[in-house]
């Protein structure tokens, strides 16, 4: 489903070229759940941004479902991201002026669905994740775990093919972390392809395949 072939990516900092990824190779099968670990600054978030089409690579190829995205322009990548990718972040940027169901419905409204239809689908998504009781809550009253569930609902509302999770449990307590991880495993069991960036080995252990980034390259760990 996803193939990164000899990918390199550099950034400029104060006139210096800093290489983050170098001859990076990774294959992700449809329905796979993988973890990416590595030190701070190793390129984990850069990797997610490349997969999402937010960052262009310098060298190599990025293939998604047999389509080469390396040569696509910003407009084409924006469509790809909107239709294929769902993001789960450590601190999900919910909008304080909207309640839970309105936050979850937003991606559909950006896609030009009517407000009525978007709210109908958001209601269904909240029910699917067993959080209908949060529907009319203000987001500033949510606990960390509740906010993360709402963020997951918003990431899933357009039924993306791939979920990219950047430290999805990094700000949660141990019990809430387990609940969120169980939810992610459940979504994977339903067929969602999932890429999880984490510094936490207990999170990585939940994944069927484990990788780490060292010196800009991808190293495969032991499979579960």
Tab-separated table of C-alpha atoms in Angstrom:
chain	number	residue	atom	x	y	z
A	1	UNK	CA	0.000	0.000	0.000
A	2	UNK	CA	2.799	2.420	0.975
A	3	UNK	CA	6.330	2.186	-0.352
A	4	UNK	CA	9.160	4.599	0.415
A	5	UNK	CA	12.061	3.759	-1.863
A	6	UNK	CA	15.504	5.271	-1.121
A	7	UNK	CA	13.899	8.437	0.212
A	8	UNK	CA	16.061	11.327	1.383
A	9	UNK	CA	14.896	14.535	3.056
A	10	UNK	CA	16.915	17.519	4.246
A	11	UNK	CA	16.131	20.868	5.844
A	12	UNK	CA	18.107	24.106	5.888
A	13	UNK	CA	18.968	25.688	9.223
A	14	UNK	CA	20.970	28.927	9.328
A	15	UNK	CA	22.540	28.144	5.984
A	16	UNK	CA	23.382	24.579	6.944
A	17	UNK	CA	21.815	21.579	5.237
A	18	UNK	CA	20.640	19.006	7.772
A	19	UNK	CA	19.784	15.571	6.397
A	20	UNK	CA	16.928	13.957	8.348
A	21	UNK	CA	16.197	10.881	6.221
A	22	UNK	CA	18.832	9.219	4.046
A	23	UNK	CA	18.184	6.294	1.663
A	24	UNK	CA	15.134	5.501	3.777
A	25	UNK	CA	13.165	2.385	2.772
A	26	UNK	CA	9.826	1.242	4.178
A	27	UNK	CA	6.919	-0.886	2.951
A	28	UNK	CA	3.538	-0.903	4.684
A	29	UNK	CA	0.870	-3.407	3.686
A	30	UNK	CA	-2.839	-2.647	3.618
A	31	UNK	CA	-4.346	-3.338	7.062
A	32	UNK	CA	-0.981	-3.338	8.812
A	33	UNK	CA	-0.393	-1.614	12.164
A	34	UNK	CA	3.192	-0.462	12.573
A	35	UNK	CA	5.148	1.577	15.093
A	36	UNK	CA	8.011	3.962	14.394
A	37	UNK	CA	10.409	4.748	17.235
A	38	UNK	CA	13.529	6.874	17.418
A	39	UNK	CA	15.229	9.626	19.348
A	40	UNK	CA	13.878	13.166	19.370
A	41	UNK	CA	14.860	14.786	16.082
A	42	UNK	CA	15.449	11.454	14.353
A	43	UNK	CA	12.841	12.172	11.682
A	44	UNK	CA	9.716	10.424	12.995
A	45	UNK	CA	7.356	13.366	12.481
A	46	UNK	CA	9.020	14.192	9.160
A	47	UNK	CA	8.238	10.639	8.043
A	48	UNK	CA	4.555	11.060	8.939
A	49	UNK	CA	4.451	14.373	7.089
A	50	UNK	CA	5.904	12.723	3.991
A	51	UNK	CA	3.347	9.905	4.120
A	52	UNK	CA	0.582	12.514	4.512
A	53	UNK	CA	1.845	14.518	1.567
A	54	UNK	CA	2.711	17.509	3.747
A	55	UNK	CA	6.442	17.329	2.983
A	56	UNK	CA	8.006	16.732	-0.428
A	57	UNK	CA	10.954	14.359	-0.563
A	58	UNK	CA	14.326	15.416	-2.012
A	59	UNK	CA	15.234	12.081	-3.571
A	60	UNK	CA	13.685	8.654	-4.045
A	61	UNK	CA	10.072	7.669	-4.571
A	62	UNK	CA	6.901	7.638	-2.499
A	63	UNK	CA	4.366	5.156	-3.864
A	64	UNK	CA	0.814	4.963	-2.503
A	65	UNK	CA	-1.421	2.224	-3.947
A	66	UNK	CA	0.823	1.956	-7.013
A	67	UNK	CA	0.675	5.718	-7.646
A	68	UNK	CA	3.865	7.760	-7.508
A	69	UNK	CA	3.168	10.767	-5.295
A	70	UNK	CA	6.721	12.119	-5.555
A	71	UNK	CA	5.885	14.197	-8.635
A	72	UNK	CA	2.482	15.490	-7.469
A	73	UNK	CA	1.918	19.182	-6.880
A	74	UNK	CA	0.459	20.855	-3.753
A	75	UNK	CA	-3.143	20.816	-5.030
A	76	UNK	CA	-3.042	17.108	-5.892
A	77	UNK	CA	-1.417	16.274	-2.564
A	78	UNK	CA	-4.083	18.262	-0.699
A	79	UNK	CA	-6.787	16.154	-2.359
A	80	UNK	CA	-4.849	12.969	-1.552
A	81	UNK	CA	-4.491	14.011	2.093
A	82	UNK	CA	-8.145	14.976	2.416
A	83	UNK	CA	-9.392	11.718	0.913
A	84	UNK	CA	-6.869	9.128	2.105
A	85	UNK	CA	-5.255	10.259	5.375
A	86	UNK	CA	-6.505	10.655	8.956
A	87	UNK	CA	-4.303	12.286	11.595
A	88	UNK	CA	-4.309	11.560	15.349
A	89	UNK	CA	-2.100	13.933	17.348
A	90	UNK	CA	-0.854	13.969	20.932
A	91	UNK	CA	-2.887	17.074	21.745
A	92	UNK	CA	-5.675	17.155	19.212
A	93	UNK	CA	-6.504	20.725	18.084
A	94	UNK	CA	-10.205	20.797	18.814
A	95	UNK	CA	-11.993	24.118	18.296
A	96	UNK	CA	-13.135	25.603	21.610
A	97	UNK	CA	-16.010	27.583	20.095
A	98	UNK	CA	-17.687	24.404	18.815
A	99	UNK	CA	-19.066	21.497	20.817
A	100	UNK	CA	-18.003	17.869	20.345
A	101	UNK	CA	-20.357	16.875	17.529
A	102	UNK	CA	-19.598	20.075	15.629
A	103	UNK	CA	-15.860	19.391	15.903
A	104	UNK	CA	-16.270	15.862	14.572
A	105	UNK	CA	-18.460	17.078	11.685
A	106	UNK	CA	-15.978	19.734	10.495
A	107	UNK	CA	-13.973	17.629	7.984
A	108	UNK	CA	-17.181	16.692	6.169
A	109	UNK	CA	-18.255	20.324	5.971
A	110	UNK	CA	-14.845	21.235	4.545
A	111	UNK	CA	-15.628	18.594	1.932
A	112	UNK	CA	-18.837	20.510	1.095
A	113	UNK	CA	-21.312	18.176	2.778
A	114	UNK	CA	-24.352	19.979	4.130
A	115	UNK	CA	-24.302	20.821	7.824
A	116	UNK	CA	-27.288	18.508	8.392
A	117	UNK	CA	-25.580	15.560	6.683
A	118	UNK	CA	-22.249	16.249	8.400
A	119	UNK	CA	-23.865	16.282	11.843
A	120	UNK	CA	-25.773	13.078	11.019
A	121	UNK	CA	-22.527	11.296	10.113
A	122	UNK	CA	-20.752	12.742	13.159
A	123	UNK	CA	-23.509	11.418	15.412
A	124	UNK	CA	-23.051	7.958	13.881
A	125	UNK	CA	-19.269	8.119	14.358
A	126	UNK	CA	-19.594	9.088	18.019
A	127	UNK	CA	-21.942	6.119	18.496
A	128	UNK	CA	-19.470	3.776	16.757
A	129	UNK	CA	-16.787	4.821	19.260
A	130	UNK	CA	-19.169	4.592	22.240
A	131	UNK	CA	-18.893	8.300	23.063
A	132	UNK	CA	-22.384	9.523	22.153
A	133	UNK	CA	-22.649	10.878	25.704
A	134	UNK	CA	-20.079	13.543	24.786
A	135	UNK	CA	-22.070	14.818	21.810
A	136	UNK	CA	-23.135	18.204	23.160
A	137	UNK	CA	-20.247	18.825	25.549
A	138	UNK	CA	-17.985	21.843	25.226
A	139	UNK	CA	-14.500	20.680	24.320
A	140	UNK	CA	-12.934	22.679	27.163
A	141	UNK	CA	-14.772	20.433	29.656
A	142	UNK	CA	-13.318	17.177	28.256
A	143	UNK	CA	-10.734	15.066	30.037
A	144	UNK	CA	-7.534	14.152	28.181
A	145	UNK	CA	-8.877	10.731	27.258
A	146	UNK	CA	-12.240	12.140	26.127
A	147	UNK	CA	-10.533	14.766	23.973
A	148	UNK	CA	-8.353	12.084	22.383
A	149	UNK	CA	-11.414	9.964	21.563
A	150	UNK	CA	-13.094	12.975	19.975
A	151	UNK	CA	-9.903	13.600	17.995
A	152	UNK	CA	-9.965	9.996	16.790
A	153	UNK	CA	-13.624	10.371	15.780
A	154	UNK	CA	-12.726	13.464	13.762
A	155	UNK	CA	-9.799	11.640	12.124
A	156	UNK	CA	-12.101	8.768	11.112
A	157	UNK	CA	-15.145	10.736	9.950
A	158	UNK	CA	-14.141	10.684	6.264
A	159	UNK	CA	-13.197	6.982	6.384
A	160	UNK	CA	-9.510	7.470	5.484
A	161	UNK	CA	-7.458	4.573	4.175
A	162	UNK	CA	-4.526	5.303	6.493
A	163	UNK	CA	-4.399	6.600	10.072
A	164	UNK	CA	-1.213	8.432	11.077
A	165	UNK	CA	-0.834	8.753	14.848
A	166	UNK	CA	1.858	11.036	16.276
A	167	UNK	CA	2.446	10.185	19.968
A	168	UNK	CA	-1.298	9.446	20.397
A	169	UNK	CA	-0.969	8.574	24.106
A	170	UNK	CA	1.893	10.892	25.044
A	171	UNK	CA	-0.148	13.135	27.347
A	172	UNK	CA	-2.402	10.469	28.896
A	173	UNK	CA	-2.257	8.629	32.198
A	174	UNK	CA	-1.591	4.879	32.198
A	175	UNK	CA	-5.223	3.726	32.403
A	176	UNK	CA	-6.407	6.120	29.697
A	177	UNK	CA	-3.435	5.170	27.518
A	178	UNK	CA	-4.543	1.531	27.660
A	179	UNK	CA	-8.089	2.479	26.644
A	180	UNK	CA	-6.883	4.522	23.660
A	181	UNK	CA	-4.478	1.770	22.592
A	182	UNK	CA	-7.263	-0.808	22.793
A	183	UNK	CA	-9.365	1.469	20.577
A	184	UNK	CA	-6.556	1.796	18.020
A	185	UNK	CA	-6.069	-1.989	17.967
A	186	UNK	CA	-9.829	-2.399	17.495
A	187	UNK	CA	-9.785	-0.010	14.517
A	188	UNK	CA	-6.849	-1.912	13.032
A	189	UNK	CA	-8.726	-5.189	13.474
A	190	UNK	CA	-11.525	-3.604	11.431
A	191	UNK	CA	-9.064	-3.114	8.587
A	192	UNK	CA	-7.582	0.339	9.109
A	193	UNK	CA	-3.922	0.714	8.133
A	194	UNK	CA	-2.150	2.482	10.986
A	195	UNK	CA	1.260	4.101	11.438
A	196	UNK	CA	2.079	5.093	15.026
A	197	UNK	CA	5.027	7.268	15.961
A	198	UNK	CA	5.925	6.836	19.629
A	199	UNK	CA	8.747	7.023	22.151
A	200	UNK	CA	6.929	4.508	24.384
A	201	UNK	CA	7.934	0.855	23.960
A	202	UNK	CA	4.641	-0.311	25.539
A	203	UNK	CA	2.771	1.437	22.710
A	204	UNK	CA	5.091	-0.094	20.101
A	205	UNK	CA	4.444	-3.550	21.556
A	206	UNK	CA	0.782	-3.268	20.508
A	207	UNK	CA	1.828	-3.116	16.854
A	208	UNK	CA	2.352	-6.133	14.626
A	209	UNK	CA	5.462	-4.599	13.047
A	210	UNK	CA	8.025	-2.361	14.746
A	211	UNK	CA	10.590	-0.042	13.199
A	212	UNK	CA	13.027	2.567	14.413
A	213	UNK	CA	14.845	5.419	12.732
A	214	UNK	CA	18.598	5.537	13.229
A	215	UNK	CA	20.967	7.811	11.315
A	216	UNK	CA	18.175	8.666	8.907
A	217	UNK	CA	17.458	5.068	7.993
A	218	UNK	CA	14.692	2.594	8.791
A	219	UNK	CA	15.569	-0.454	10.885
A	220	UNK	CA	13.052	-3.251	11.362
A	221	UNK	CA	12.548	-4.622	14.852
A	222	UNK	CA	11.137	-7.936	15.985
A	223	UNK	CA	7.579	-8.662	14.867
A	224	UNK	CA	4.891	-9.375	17.464
